[in-house]
C-alpha angles and dihedrals in degrees: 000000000000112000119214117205129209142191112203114203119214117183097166114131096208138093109235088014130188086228091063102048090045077046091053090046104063092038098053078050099050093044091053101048099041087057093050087053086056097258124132115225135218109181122185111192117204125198107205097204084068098070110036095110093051097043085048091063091036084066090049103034092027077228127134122208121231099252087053096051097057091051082052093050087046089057094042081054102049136105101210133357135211114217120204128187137164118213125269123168076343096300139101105271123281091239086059093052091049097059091051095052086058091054115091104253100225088046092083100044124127081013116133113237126187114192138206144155145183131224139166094253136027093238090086094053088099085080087077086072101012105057105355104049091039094055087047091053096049084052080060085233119152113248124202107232103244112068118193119238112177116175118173103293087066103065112077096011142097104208123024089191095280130033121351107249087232082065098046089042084055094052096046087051102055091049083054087054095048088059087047102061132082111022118344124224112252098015121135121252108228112269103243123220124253108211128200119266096235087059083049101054093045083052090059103041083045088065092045 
């Protein structure tokens, strides 16, 4: 069985914060679907809070802490990552852009990225098209093509007027599984082993 893994990207300040439940949505989504689908499934999931220290020196010493540079492997690693921000001046938050300035460009590219954010009116939802999905796209990521914005009528309620966010979550979700199937860009091929001649030549006498 394949196994997908994904980063999921939480910028939220809060604690509890709207960023990380939507966070924990799509990526409870995502999780379900891509095992029906027969995929085994490895999330990591960041708080971004948690390193702002640690992605502040990175910008002065260009060094990255330990406990950094593994969540910056993790990503490297990954198949797919969900990115969560909450709205600041109608934009992601500045700690969210920080930590992907510290990433190697090059580093996300091919990978399958599914946004969302969160905001206290739904006048911010635009960020989704209008500053998220253009900084993914210069990253050369694939984005699936719903992105999730939840503002406070969302949370505690089944219907916000239009769609239920768990509807839009699950639709978001099975376009990031769709990216997600068949070969992925940037992974590996298996290294395949190179056997002695002698165990070569008894596999071949063995089918005579």
């Amino acid at each position: 069985m394949e196994t997908r893994r994904i980063t999921v990207l939480s910028a939220g300040l809060g604690v509890p914060s709207s960023s990380r439940l939507l966070a924990d949505q799509l990526a409870a989504s995502t999780e379900r679907q891509l095992r029906v689908a027969g995929f085994d499934v490895k999330i990591d999931v960041v708080e971004l809070r948690d390193l702002a220290v640690d992605i502040a020196n990175n910008f002065v010493t260009g060094y990255a802490a330990p406990r950094l540079a593994d969540v910056i492997a993790g990503v490297e690693d990954s198949d797919a990552i969900i990115a969560v921000s909450p709205v600041f001046s109608a934009s992601y938050s500045g700690l969210f852009k920080s930590f992907i300035d510290v990433l190697d460009p090059k580093s996300l590219d091919g990978k399958a990225v599914l946004l969302g954010a969160t905001g206290g009116t739904d006048r911010h939802q635009m960020v989704l098209d209008y500053a998220m999905r253009p900084l993914f796209s210069y990253l050369r990521t694939r984005i699936a093509a719903t992105g999730v914005f939840a503002g406070p009528q969302d949370w505690g309620n089944t219907d916000d007027g239009g769609s239920p966010l768990s509807s839009r979550v699950d639709r978001a979700a099975g376009e990031l599984v769709q990216l997600l199937s068949g070969p992925q860009p940037g992974r590996k091929a298996p290294v395949l082993e190179s056997l002695p001649f002698e165990q070569l030549l008894a596999g071949i006498s063995a089918g005579r």
